[in-house]
XYZ file of C-alpha atoms in Angstrom:
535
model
C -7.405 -14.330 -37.758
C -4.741 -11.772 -38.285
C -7.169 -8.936 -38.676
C -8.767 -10.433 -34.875
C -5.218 -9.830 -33.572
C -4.622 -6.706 -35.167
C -8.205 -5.775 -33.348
C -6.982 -7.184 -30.125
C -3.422 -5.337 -30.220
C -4.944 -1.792 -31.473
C -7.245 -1.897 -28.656
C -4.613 -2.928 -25.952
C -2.561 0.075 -28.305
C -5.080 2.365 -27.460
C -4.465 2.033 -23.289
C -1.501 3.469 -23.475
C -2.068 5.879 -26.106
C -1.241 8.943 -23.390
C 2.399 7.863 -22.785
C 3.043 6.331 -26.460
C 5.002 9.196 -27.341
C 8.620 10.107 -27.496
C 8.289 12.751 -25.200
C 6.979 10.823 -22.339
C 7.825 8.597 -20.126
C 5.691 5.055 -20.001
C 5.276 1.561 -19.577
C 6.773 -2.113 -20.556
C 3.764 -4.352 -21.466
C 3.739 -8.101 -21.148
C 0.880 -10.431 -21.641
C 0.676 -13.953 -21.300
C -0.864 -16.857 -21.940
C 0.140 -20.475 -20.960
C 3.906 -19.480 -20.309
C 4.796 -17.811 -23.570
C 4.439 -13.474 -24.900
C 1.127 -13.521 -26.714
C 1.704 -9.474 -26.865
C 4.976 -7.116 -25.496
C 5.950 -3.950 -25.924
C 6.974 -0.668 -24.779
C 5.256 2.521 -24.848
C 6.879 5.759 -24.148
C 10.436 6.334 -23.277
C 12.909 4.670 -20.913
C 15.416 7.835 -20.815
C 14.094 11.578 -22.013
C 17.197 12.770 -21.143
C 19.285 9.595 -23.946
C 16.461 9.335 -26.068
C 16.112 5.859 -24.950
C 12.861 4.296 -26.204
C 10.890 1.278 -23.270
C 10.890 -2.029 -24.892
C 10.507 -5.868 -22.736
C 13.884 -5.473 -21.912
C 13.788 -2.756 -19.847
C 15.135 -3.123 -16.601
C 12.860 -1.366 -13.944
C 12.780 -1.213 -9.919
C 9.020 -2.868 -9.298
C 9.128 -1.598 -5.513
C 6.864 -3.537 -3.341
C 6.366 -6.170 -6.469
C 9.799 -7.541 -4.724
C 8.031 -8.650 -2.036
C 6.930 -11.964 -3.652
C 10.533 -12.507 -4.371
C 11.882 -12.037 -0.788
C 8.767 -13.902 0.227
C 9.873 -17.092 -1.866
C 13.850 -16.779 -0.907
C 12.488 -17.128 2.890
C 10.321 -20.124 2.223
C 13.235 -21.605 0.165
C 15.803 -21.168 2.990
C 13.259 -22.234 5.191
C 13.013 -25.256 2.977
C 17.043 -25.622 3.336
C 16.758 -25.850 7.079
C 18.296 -22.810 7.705
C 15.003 -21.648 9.739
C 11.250 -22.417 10.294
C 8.818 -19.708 9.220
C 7.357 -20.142 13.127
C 10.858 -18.631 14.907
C 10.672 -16.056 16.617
C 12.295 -13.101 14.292
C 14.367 -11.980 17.684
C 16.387 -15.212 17.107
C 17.844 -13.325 14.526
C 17.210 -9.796 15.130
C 18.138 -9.369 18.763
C 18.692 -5.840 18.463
C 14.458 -5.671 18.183
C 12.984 -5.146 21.667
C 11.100 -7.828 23.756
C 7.659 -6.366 23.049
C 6.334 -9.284 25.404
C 4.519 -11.126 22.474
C 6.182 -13.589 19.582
C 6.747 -11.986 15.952
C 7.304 -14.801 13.890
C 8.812 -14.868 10.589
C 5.417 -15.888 9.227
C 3.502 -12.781 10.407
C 5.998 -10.748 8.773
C 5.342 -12.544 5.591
C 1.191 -12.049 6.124
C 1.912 -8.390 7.507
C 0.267 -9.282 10.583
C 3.193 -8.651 13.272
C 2.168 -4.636 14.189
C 5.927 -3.549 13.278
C 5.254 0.367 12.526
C 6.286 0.969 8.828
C 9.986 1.932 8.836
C 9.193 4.156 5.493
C 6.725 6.049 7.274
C 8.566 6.694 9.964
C 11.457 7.760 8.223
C 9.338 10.503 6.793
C 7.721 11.788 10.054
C 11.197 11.846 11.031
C 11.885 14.951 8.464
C 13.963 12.597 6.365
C 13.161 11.454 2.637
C 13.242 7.283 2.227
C 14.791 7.718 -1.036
C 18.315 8.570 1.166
C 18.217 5.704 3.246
C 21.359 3.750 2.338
C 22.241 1.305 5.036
C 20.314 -0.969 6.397
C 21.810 -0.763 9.648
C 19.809 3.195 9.888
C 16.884 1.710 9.273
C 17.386 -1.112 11.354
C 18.089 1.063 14.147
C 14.634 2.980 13.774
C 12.846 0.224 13.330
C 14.292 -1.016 16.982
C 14.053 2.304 18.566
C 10.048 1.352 18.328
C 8.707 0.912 22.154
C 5.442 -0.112 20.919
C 3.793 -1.963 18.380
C 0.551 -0.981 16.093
C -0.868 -3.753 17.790
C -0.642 -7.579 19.243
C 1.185 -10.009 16.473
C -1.737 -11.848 14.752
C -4.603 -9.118 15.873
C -5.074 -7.411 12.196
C -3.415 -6.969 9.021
C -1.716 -3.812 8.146
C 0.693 -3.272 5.433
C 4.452 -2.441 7.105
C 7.347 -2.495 5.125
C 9.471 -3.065 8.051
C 8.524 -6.790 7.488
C 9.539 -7.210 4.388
C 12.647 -5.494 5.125
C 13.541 -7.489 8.066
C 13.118 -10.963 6.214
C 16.502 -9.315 4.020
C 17.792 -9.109 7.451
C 17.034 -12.912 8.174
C 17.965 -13.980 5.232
C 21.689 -12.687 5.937
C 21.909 -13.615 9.552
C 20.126 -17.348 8.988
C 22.390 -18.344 5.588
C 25.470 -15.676 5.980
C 24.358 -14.887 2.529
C 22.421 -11.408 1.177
C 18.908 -11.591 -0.252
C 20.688 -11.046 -3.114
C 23.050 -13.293 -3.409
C 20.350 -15.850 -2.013
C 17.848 -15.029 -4.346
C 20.291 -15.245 -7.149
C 21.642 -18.686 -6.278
C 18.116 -20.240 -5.517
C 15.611 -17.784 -7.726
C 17.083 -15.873 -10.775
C 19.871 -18.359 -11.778
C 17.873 -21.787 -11.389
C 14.751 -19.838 -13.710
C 17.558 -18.020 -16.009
C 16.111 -14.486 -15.352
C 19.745 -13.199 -16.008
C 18.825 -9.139 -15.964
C 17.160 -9.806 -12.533
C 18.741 -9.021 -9.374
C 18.017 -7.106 -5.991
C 19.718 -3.516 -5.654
C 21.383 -3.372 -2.995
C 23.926 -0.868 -4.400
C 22.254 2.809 -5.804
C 25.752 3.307 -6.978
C 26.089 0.298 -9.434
C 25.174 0.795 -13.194
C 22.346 -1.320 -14.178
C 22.593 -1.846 -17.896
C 19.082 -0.979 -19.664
C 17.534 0.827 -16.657
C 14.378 2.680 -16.872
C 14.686 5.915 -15.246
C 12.291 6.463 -12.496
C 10.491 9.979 -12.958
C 7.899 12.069 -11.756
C 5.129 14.777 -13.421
C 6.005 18.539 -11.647
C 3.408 20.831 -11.210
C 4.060 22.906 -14.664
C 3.531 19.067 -16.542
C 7.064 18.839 -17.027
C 8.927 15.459 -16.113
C 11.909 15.056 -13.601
C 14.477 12.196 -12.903
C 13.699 10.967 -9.343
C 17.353 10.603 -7.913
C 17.499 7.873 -5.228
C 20.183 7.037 -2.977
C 17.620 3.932 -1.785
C 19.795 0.626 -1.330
C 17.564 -1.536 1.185
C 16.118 -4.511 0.092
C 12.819 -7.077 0.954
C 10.621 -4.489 1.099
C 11.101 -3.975 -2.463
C 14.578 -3.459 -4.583
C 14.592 -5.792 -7.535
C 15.684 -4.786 -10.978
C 13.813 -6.831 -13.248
C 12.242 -6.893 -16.875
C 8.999 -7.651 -18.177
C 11.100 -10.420 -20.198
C 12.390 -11.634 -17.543
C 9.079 -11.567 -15.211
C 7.803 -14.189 -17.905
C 10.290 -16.931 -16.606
C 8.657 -16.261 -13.004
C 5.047 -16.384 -13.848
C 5.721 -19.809 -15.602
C 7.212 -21.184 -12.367
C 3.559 -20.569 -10.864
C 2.666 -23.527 -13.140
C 5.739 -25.798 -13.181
C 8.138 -24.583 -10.388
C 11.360 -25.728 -10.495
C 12.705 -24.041 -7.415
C 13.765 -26.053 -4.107
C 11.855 -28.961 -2.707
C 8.079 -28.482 -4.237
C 6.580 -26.339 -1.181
C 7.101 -22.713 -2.720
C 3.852 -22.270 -4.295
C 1.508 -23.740 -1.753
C 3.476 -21.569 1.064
C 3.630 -18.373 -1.624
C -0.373 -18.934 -2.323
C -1.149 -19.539 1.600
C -3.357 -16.539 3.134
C -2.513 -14.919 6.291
C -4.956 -16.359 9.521
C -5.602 -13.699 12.281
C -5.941 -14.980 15.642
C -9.844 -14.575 15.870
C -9.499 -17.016 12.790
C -10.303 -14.632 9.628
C -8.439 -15.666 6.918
C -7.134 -12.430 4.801
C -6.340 -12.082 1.080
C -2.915 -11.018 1.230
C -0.851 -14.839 1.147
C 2.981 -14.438 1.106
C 4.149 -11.605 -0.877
C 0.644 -11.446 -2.842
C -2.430 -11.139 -2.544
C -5.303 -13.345 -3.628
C -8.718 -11.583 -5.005
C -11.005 -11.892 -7.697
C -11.861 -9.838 -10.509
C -15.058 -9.891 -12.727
C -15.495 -13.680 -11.340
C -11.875 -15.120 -12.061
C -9.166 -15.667 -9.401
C -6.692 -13.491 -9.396
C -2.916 -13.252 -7.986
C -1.394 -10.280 -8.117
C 0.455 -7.517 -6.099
C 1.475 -3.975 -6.884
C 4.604 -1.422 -6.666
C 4.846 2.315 -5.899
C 8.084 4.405 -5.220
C 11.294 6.265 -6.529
C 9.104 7.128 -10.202
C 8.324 3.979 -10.915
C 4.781 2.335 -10.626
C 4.288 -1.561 -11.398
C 1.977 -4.364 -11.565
C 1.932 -7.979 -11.944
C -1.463 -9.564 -12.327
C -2.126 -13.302 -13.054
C -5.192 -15.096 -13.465
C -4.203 -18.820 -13.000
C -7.344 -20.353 -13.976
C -6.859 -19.154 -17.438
C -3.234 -19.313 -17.141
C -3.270 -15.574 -18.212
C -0.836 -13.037 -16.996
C -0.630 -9.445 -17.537
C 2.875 -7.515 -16.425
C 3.172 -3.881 -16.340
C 6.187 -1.454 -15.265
C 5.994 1.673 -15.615
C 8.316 4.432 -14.902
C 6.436 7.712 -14.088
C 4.929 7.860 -10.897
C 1.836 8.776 -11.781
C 0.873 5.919 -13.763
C -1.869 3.747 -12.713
C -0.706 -0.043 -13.357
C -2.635 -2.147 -11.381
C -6.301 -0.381 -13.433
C -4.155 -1.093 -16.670
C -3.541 -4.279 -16.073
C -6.831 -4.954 -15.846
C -8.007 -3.227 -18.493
C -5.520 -4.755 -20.732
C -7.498 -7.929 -18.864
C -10.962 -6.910 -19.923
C -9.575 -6.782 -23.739
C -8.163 -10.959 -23.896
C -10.622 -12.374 -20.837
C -13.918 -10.314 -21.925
C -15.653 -13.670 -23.022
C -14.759 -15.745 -19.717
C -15.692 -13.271 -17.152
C -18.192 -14.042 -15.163
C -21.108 -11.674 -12.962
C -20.778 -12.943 -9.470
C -22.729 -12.649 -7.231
C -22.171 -9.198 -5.200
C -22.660 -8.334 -9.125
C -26.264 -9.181 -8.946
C -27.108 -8.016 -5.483
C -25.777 -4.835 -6.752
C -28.233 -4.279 -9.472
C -31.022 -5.124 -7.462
C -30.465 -3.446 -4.448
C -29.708 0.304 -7.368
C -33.842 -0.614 -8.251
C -34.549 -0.665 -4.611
C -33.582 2.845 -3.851
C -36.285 4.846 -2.050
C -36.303 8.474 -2.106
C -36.454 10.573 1.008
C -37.508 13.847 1.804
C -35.225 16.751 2.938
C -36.232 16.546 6.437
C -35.260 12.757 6.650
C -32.035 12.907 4.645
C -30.991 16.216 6.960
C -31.442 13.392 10.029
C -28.297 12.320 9.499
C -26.429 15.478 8.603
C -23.522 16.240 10.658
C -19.743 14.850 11.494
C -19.044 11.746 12.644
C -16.106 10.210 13.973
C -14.471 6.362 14.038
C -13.344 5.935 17.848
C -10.617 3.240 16.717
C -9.436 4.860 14.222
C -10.426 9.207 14.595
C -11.085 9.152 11.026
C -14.042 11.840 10.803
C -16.755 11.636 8.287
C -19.003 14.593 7.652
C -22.154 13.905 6.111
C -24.248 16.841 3.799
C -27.469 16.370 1.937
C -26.737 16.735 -1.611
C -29.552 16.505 -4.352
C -31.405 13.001 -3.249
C -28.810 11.783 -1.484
C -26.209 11.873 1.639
C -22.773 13.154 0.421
C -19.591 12.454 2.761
C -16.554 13.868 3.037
C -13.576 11.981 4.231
C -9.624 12.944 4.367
C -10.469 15.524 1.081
C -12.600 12.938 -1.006
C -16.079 12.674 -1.439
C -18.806 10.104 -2.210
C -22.546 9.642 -2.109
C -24.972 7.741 -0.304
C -28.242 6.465 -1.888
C -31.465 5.611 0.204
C -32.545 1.956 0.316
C -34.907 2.745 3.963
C -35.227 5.985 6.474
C -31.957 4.573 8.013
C -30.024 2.231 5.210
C -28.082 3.484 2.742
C -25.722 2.359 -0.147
C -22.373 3.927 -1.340
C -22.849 4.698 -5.265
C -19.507 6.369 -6.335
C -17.353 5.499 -3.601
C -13.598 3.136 -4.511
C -15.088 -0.080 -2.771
C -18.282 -0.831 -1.826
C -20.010 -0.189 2.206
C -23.292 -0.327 3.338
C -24.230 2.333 6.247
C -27.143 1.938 8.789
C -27.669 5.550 10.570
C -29.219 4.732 14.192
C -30.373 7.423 16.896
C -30.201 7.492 20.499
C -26.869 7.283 20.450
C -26.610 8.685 16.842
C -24.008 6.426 14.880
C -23.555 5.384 11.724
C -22.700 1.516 11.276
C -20.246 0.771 8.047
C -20.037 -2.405 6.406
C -16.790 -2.773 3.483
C -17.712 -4.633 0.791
C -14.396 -7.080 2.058
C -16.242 -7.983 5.321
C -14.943 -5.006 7.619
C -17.003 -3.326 9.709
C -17.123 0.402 11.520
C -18.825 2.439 14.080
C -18.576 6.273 13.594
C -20.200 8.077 16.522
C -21.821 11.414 16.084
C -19.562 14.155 16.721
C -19.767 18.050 17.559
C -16.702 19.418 15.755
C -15.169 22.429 17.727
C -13.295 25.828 17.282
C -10.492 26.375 19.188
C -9.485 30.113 19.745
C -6.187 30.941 19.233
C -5.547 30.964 23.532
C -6.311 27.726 23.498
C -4.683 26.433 19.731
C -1.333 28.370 21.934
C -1.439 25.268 24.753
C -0.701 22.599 21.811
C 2.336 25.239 20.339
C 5.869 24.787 21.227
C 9.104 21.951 20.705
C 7.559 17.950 20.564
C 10.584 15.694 20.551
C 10.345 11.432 19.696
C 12.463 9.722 21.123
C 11.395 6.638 18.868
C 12.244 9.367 15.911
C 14.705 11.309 17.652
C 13.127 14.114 15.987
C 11.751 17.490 17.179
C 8.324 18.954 15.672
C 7.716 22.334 16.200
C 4.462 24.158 16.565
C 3.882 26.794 15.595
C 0.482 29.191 15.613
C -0.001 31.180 12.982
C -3.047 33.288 11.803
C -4.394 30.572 9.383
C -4.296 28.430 12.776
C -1.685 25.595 14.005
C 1.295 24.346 11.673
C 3.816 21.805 11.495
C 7.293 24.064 10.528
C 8.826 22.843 7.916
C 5.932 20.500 7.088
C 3.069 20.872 5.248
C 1.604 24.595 4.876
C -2.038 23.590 5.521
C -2.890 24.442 9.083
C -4.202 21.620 11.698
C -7.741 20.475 10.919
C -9.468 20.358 14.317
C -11.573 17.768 15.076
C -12.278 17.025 18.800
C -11.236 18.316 21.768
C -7.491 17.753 21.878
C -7.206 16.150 18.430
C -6.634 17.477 15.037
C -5.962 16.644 11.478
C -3.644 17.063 8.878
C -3.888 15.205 5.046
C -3.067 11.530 6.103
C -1.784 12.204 9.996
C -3.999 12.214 13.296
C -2.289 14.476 16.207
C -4.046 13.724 19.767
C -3.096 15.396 22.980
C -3.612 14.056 26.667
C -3.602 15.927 29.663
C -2.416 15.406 33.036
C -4.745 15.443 36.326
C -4.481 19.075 36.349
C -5.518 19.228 32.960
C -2.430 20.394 31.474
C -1.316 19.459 28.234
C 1.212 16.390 28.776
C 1.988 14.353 25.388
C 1.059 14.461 21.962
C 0.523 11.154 20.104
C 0.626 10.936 16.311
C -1.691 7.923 14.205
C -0.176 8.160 10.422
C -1.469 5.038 8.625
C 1.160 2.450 9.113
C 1.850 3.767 12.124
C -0.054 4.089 15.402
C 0.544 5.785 18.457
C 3.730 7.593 17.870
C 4.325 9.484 21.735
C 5.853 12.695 21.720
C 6.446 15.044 24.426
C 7.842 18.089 25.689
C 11.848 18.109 25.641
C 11.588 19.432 29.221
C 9.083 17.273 30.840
């Protein structure tokens, strides 16, 4: 039996082998089984610059992890009576503008209320997140917002802004912080004693894990954060301490007996589709077994917590280098303990037989569907190649393959999550389906060339008034740039649209055909207007 452990533990050991050093910095391991440590321990190094080694007492910031936590002090108060998760969020946040339809507390909780992310517009304001430090700034961008992404209840898209607001309620609905809330009615009841929301960048935090990040000559750096908003993530927190919270999952102890079935309860969009993404986390499968788990990315740190209640098996893991991956080491740390109880579903099987019912094409047929095409919803541009046997596509600097199953059907083989496309002609399209039930149309598109007369019309001053921030144009002889952003030039895509790493700039015109606003799509947010200071 030992020796079987020993196996087990070298194995898990052997994950983390690249940051098990003492000149790295790493991760804090937990694993779990039936509410007690059946393995901890730290690899790598909490502080390079002390000499600090990571152990299970490490105290890291686990980002948008928090957002379970802020989730569960809003159900509790809601539990208390001091609000229903169906008010209207202006009922405590009048300073947000009347956008004509209700935001309720519980779409903020699902992200389904088409707030634009307040992070990501901080960032396209010229500003870095990490110097936010009062709420009432970000606040105040989030209600300089005219528009929303779209109609409360219409789609699910991830937006901090939600998460960041329920801190907000929190104050304004029990005249106490989320952290003093979460304290009283979370951490305190469950004796998680290091735990605590950081609402102060200022305050020492015994045991902290420094937050750092890998430059570009491999060297590591202390990410310095003057970050103090919390919701949206915040909490300090250990992986010993996580351990008195995933037991709670099984035996809560925390207000009235609701909080799990509200934490657990998936988001509903108004067409009726119920999502994955509950209150704070989301609910999935992997390899056949349930899974509840959500992840955490930002100021160095990267962190996962990853429970499989079925098997009342838990895996925790904080990390604090930034570009860690803890949500595929959790797992794998998964595959090691579960390996005998997972299960081949079903998508499993379809998968195998549909890779012995690929079809090869000729060159003629494959070069069919050759060319760019473009998502009208979204202007996210595919362009398809022929490559060996198969259709290659390029999309936002990655590429994947498609393999033949008929003239016009084709399967993804390499890509992160699984689609099915169907080329048509007459109009020529190609038809996605996501291997989670979403569905695209990407139209056929002629990319063009503007010449530099006509890349001069989109030059000049762009000022946001939902930024307050000026973007300047500039053309230069590698094409159209963003001063003092990004050095790659615009991407062109369309007439009057272009392209740049994660952002989408569009340009209308007037009746004349002038140039008359410039609108910018950048994930989490949609439809940013600019125009020109003098119009």
């Amino acid at each position: 039996m030992a020796q079987e452990e020993e196996t087990t533990t070298g194995r898990v050991d052997k994950i983390f082998a690249p940051w098990d050093k003492p000149n790295s910095p790493g991760c804090a391991l937990g694993v779990i089984k039936d509410g007690e440590f059946i393995y901890r321990r730290g690899y790598g190094m909490a502080s390079l610059e002390h000499d600090v080694p990571l152990s299970s007492s490490s105290i890291f910031y686990i980002a948008s992890t928090s957002k379970q936590f802020a989730a569960a002090s809003i159900i509790l108060a809601a539990e208390q009576g001091h609000l229903s998760l169906d008010d209207d969020i202006r009922k405590y946040v009048p300073d947000l503008p009347d956008y004509g339809k209700t935001i309720t507390i519980r779409h903020l909780l699902h992200h389904t209320s088409g707030l634009r992310d307040y992070l990501t517009l901080w960032e396209l304001a010229g500003e870095q997140f990490a110097d936010i430090h009062e709420p009432e700034d970000a606040l105040e961008m989030i209600a300089r917002q005219k528009a929303l992404n779209f109609e409360p209840g219409e789609e699910h898209l991830y937006s901090n802004s939600g998460y960041f607001l329920l801190s907000v309620i929190i104050e304004r609905a029990t005249g106490k912080t989320l952290r003093e809330f979460a304290h009283e009615n979370i951490f305190q009841p469950l004796g998680m004693v290091h735990s605590h929301f950081h609402d102060d960048h200022t305050e020492i935090s015994k045991h902290r894990a420094i937050g750092h990040v890998l430059r570009d000559d491999s060297s590591f750096a202390m990410y310095v954060s003057n970050f103090d908003l919390v919701g949206s993530g915040g909490l300090h927190t250990s992986v010993d301490d996580l351990l008195l919270w995933d037991r709670n999952f099984y035996d809560n102890e925390l207000g009235t007996g609701t909080l799990l079935e509200q934490l657990h309860t998936r988001g509903i969009l108004n067409n009726g589709d119920t999502l994955s993404y509950a209150a704070g986390v989301g609910i999935d499968e992997y390899k056949g077994l349930r899974t509840v788990s959500h992840g955490g990315s930002a100021q160095g740190y990267r962190t996962e917590l990853l429970r499989f209640p079925d098997q009342r098996f838990s895996v925790i893991c904080l990390c604090n280098l930034g570009t860690i991956n803890p949500s595929r080491l959790a797992r794998q740390v998964a595959d090691v303990y579960l390996a005998d109880q997972f299960v081949e579903t079903e998508e499993e099987e379809e998968a195998l037989a549909v890779q012995a019912e690929f079809i090869e094409l000729s060159q003629a047929e494959l070069e069919t569907w050759a060319g760019a095409y473009r998502n009208p919803d979204t202007g996210t541009i595919w362009k398809v190649s022929v490559e060996g046997e198969r259709l290659k596509i390029e999309i936002n600097g990655a590429q994947w393959h498609l393999a033949p199953l008929s003239p016009t059907e084709f399967k993804a083989v390499d890509s992160p999550m699984g689609i099915d496309v169907t080329f048509q002609d007459a109009p020529k399209s190609a038809h996605a389906v996501f291997e989670d039930g979403d569905e695209a149309i990407f139209e056929a598109v002629e990319l063009v060339s503007p010449d530099a007369v006509l890349l001069a019309e989109y030059a000049g001053e762009w000022y946001s008034e939902e930024l307050d921030a000026t973007w300047q144009l500039v053309l230069q002889e590698a094409g159209l740039v963003i001063e003092d952003g990004p050095e790659d030039p615009l991407s062109p895509t369309i007439r009057d649209e272009f392209k740049l790493r994660g952002l989408t700039l569009r340009f209308t015109r007037d009746e004349a055909g002038r140039i008359s606003s410039m609108l910018v799509d950048a994930g989490r947010v949609r439809n940013l207007e600019f125009a020109r200071p003098d119009e």
